[in-house]
C-alpha positions as semicolon CSV with decimal commas, in nm:
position;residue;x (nm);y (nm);z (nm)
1;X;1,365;-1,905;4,138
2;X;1,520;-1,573;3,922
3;X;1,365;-1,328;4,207
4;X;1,442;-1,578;4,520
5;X;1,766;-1,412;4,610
6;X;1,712;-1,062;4,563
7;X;1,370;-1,167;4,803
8;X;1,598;-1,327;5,060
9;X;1,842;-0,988;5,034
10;X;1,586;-0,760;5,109
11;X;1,457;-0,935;5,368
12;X;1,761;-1,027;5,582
13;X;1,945;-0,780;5,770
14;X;2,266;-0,911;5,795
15;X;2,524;-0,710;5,551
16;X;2,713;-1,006;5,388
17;X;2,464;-1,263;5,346
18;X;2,248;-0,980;5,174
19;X;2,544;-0,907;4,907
20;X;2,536;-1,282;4,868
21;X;2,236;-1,293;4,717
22;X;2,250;-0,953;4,551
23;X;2,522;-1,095;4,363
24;X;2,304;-1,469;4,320
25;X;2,075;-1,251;4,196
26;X;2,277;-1,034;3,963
27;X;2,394;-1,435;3,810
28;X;2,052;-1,539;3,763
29;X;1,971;-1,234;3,608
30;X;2,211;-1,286;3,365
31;X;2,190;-1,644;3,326
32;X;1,863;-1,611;3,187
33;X;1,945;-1,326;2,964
34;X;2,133;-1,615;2,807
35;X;1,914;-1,838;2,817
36;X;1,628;-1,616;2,663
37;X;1,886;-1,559;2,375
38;X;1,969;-1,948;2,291
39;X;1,566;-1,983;2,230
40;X;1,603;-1,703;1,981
41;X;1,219;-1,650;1,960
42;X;1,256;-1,358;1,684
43;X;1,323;-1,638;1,449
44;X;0,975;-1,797;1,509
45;X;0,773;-1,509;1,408
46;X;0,740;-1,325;1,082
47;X;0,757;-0,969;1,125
48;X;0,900;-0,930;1,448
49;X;1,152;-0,709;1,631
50;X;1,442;-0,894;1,676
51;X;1,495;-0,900;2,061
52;X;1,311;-1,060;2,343
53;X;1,195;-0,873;2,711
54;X;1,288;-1,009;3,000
55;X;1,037;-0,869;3,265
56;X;1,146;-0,801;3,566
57;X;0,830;-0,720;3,796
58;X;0,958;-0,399;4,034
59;X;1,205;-0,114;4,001
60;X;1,360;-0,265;4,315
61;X;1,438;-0,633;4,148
62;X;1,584;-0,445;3,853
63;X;1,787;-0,172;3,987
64;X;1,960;-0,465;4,262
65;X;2,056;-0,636;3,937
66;X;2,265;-0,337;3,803
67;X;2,423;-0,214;4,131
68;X;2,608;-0,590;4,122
69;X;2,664;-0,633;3,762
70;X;2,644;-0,289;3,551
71;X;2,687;-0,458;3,244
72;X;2,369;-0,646;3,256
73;X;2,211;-0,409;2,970
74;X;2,466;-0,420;2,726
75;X;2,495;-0,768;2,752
76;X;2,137;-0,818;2,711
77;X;2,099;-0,592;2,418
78;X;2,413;-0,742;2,235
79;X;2,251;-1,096;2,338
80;X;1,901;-0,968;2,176
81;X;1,733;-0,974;2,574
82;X;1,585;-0,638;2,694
83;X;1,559;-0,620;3,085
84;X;1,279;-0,421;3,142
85;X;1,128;-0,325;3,466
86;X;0,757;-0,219;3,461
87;X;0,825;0,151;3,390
88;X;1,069;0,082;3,133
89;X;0,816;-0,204;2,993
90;X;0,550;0,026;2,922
91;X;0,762;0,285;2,756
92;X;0,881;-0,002;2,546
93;X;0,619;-0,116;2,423
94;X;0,474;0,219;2,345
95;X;0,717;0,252;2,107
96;X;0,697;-0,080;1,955
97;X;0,339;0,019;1,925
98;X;0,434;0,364;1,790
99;X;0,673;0,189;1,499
100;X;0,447;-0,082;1,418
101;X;0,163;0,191;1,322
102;X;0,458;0,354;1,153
103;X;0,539;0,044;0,930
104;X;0,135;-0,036;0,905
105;X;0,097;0,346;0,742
106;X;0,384;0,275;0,521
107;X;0,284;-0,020;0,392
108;X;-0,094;0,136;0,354
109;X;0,057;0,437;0,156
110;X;0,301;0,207;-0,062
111;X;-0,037;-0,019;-0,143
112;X;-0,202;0,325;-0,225
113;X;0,025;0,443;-0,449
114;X;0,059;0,065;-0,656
115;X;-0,312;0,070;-0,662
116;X;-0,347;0,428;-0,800
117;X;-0,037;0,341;-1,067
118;X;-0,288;0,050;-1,193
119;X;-0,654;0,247;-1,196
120;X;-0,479;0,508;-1,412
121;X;-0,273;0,260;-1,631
122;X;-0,611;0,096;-1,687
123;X;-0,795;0,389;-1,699
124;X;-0,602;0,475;-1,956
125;X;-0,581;0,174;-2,160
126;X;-0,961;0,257;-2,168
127;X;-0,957;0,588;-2,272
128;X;-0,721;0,470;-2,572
129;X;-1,019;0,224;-2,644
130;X;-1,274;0,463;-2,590
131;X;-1,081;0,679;-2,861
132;X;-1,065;0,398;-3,090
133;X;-1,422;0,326;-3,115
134;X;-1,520;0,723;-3,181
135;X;-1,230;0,686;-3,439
136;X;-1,398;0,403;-3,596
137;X;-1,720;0,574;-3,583
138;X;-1,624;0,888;-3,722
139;X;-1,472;0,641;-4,041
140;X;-1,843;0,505;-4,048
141;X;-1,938;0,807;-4,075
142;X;-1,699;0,918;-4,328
143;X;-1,828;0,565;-4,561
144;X;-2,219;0,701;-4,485
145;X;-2,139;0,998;-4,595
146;X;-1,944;0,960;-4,906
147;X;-2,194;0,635;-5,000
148;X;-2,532;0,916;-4,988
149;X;-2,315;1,220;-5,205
150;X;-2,248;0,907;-5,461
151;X;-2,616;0,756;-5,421
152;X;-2,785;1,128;-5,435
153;X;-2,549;1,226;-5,674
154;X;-2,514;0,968;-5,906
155;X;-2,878;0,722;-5,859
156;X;-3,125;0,908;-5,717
157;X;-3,088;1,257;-5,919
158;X;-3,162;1,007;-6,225
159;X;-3,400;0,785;-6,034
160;X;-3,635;1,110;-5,952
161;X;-3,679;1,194;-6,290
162;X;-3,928;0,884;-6,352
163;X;-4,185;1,121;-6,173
164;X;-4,085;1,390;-6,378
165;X;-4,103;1,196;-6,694
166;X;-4,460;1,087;-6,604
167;X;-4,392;0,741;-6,493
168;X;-4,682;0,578;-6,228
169;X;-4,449;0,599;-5,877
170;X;-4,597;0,530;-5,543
171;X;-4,391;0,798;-5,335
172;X;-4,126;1,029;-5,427
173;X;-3,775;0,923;-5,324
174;X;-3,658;1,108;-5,014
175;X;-3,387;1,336;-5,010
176;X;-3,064;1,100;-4,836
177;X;-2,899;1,395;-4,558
178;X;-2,545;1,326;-4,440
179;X;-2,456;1,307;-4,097
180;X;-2,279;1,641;-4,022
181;X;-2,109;1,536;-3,656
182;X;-1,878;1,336;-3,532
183;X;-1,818;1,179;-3,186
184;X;-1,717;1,370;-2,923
185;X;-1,337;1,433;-2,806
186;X;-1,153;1,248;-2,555
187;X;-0,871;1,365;-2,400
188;X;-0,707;1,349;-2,040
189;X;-0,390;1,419;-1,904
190;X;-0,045;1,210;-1,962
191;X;0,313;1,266;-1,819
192;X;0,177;1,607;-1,676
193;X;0,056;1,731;-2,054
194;X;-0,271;1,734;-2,171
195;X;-0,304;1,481;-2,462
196;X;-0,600;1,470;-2,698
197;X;-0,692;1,185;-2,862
198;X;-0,928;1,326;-3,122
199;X;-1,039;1,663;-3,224
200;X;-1,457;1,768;-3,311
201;X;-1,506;1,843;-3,661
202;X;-1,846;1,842;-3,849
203;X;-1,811;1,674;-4,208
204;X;-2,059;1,771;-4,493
205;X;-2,122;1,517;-4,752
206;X;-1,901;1,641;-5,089
C-alpha cells in the first residue's frame, strides 16, 4: 500500500530500516504521481482544471515524502498531479472554488451583455415599426384631410344650396371637420444621440 512504508518508518526504531522505507515511501509516492498522470482524467471532463490531486491524508505522510525526494512537487505539477496534504487540500480547493465562481460571473455578465445587445436591437427594430405606422397614419390623415377641403369645397358648398333653393331635403348636410393632429412622436436614443423619428405637427385642411 502507498502509506505502508512511511507506517512501518514511523513505527520502527531502528535508524536504517526507517530510511528504508522513507525512501520506499518517497518511490511510491512518486510512482503514483505517474501513474495518476497516464490516466489523464482532465481529458474526461468538460470544463475542468487540468491537473489531478493526489491526497495524501496527514502532514506527517507528506512532509516524509519531500525530506527523501524534494523534487516530488515539481514533478507532480509538470506531470499534471498535485500532492496535497489536508491543509494544503483545503486551501486548494478554496481556490478552485474561488475561480470557478470567477468564470461562473463571467460567463453570467458576458450572457448579460449578449442579451441586453438583442432587447435593444429588437427594441429598436420596434420602435422603427412603431414610427412607421404613426407615419402611415399621419399620410391617412393627410388623404382625410385633403378628400373633406375637396368634398366641402367642391360638393357640398353646391350640394347645400338645394335647401337654399327651396328643394324638399330631409336634414341639412353636416359641416365635414378635418382632423387637426397627428400621432404622437417617437424617439429614443441611438449611438449615444438622441434620434427622433417623427416630429408633432397639427395639419388644417387647405
Amino acid at each position: 500500500m502507498l502509506l505502508r512504508s512511511a507506517s512501518d518508518a514511523f513505527e520502527t526504531t531502528d535508524e536504517d530500516t526507517r530510511r528504508t522505507c522513507l525512501l520506499n515511501h518517497a518511490r511510491q509516492v512518486r510512482d503514483h504521481i505517474n501513474t495518476l498522470s497516464g490516466k489523464k482524467y482532465w481529458e474526461q471532463f468538460e470544463s475542468t482544471p487540468e491537473f489531478v490531486v493526489m491526497f495524501l491524508p496527514g502532514e506527517t505522510f507528506f512532509s516524509a515524502a519531500l525530506e527523501q525526494d524534494t523534487g516530488l512537487i515539481e514533478h507532480g505539477v509538470l506531470n499534471k498531479v498535485i500532492p496535497a496534504s489536508p491543509t494544503t487540500l483545503i486551501a486548494l480547493l478554496k481556490a478552485i472554488n474561488y475561480g470557478w465562481n470567477q468564470e461562473k460571473l463571467a460567463r453570467n455578465a458576458q450572457a448579460i451583455s449578449e442579451m441586453g445587445k438583442e432587447l435593444h436591437d429588437r427594441l429598436r427594430k420596434l420602435a422603427v415599426h412603431i414610427t412607421g405606422v404613426g407615419t402611415n397614419l399621419d399620410r391617412a390623415v393627410d388623404a382625410y384631410n385633403q378628400a373633406v377641403g375637396s368634398l366641402e369645397s367642391r360638393v357640398l358648398v353646391s350640394a347645400r344650396k338645394f335647401a337654399e333653393l327651396g328643394a324638399s331635403v330631409a336634414e341639412d348636410i353636416p359641416e365635414l371637420e378635418p382632423i387637426e393632429t397627428t400621432a404622437r412622436a417617437l424617439s429614443f436614443e441611438w449611438d449615444d444621440e438622441p434620434l427622433e423619428l417623427s416630429k408633432p405637427n397639427d395639419r388644417k385642411a387647405g
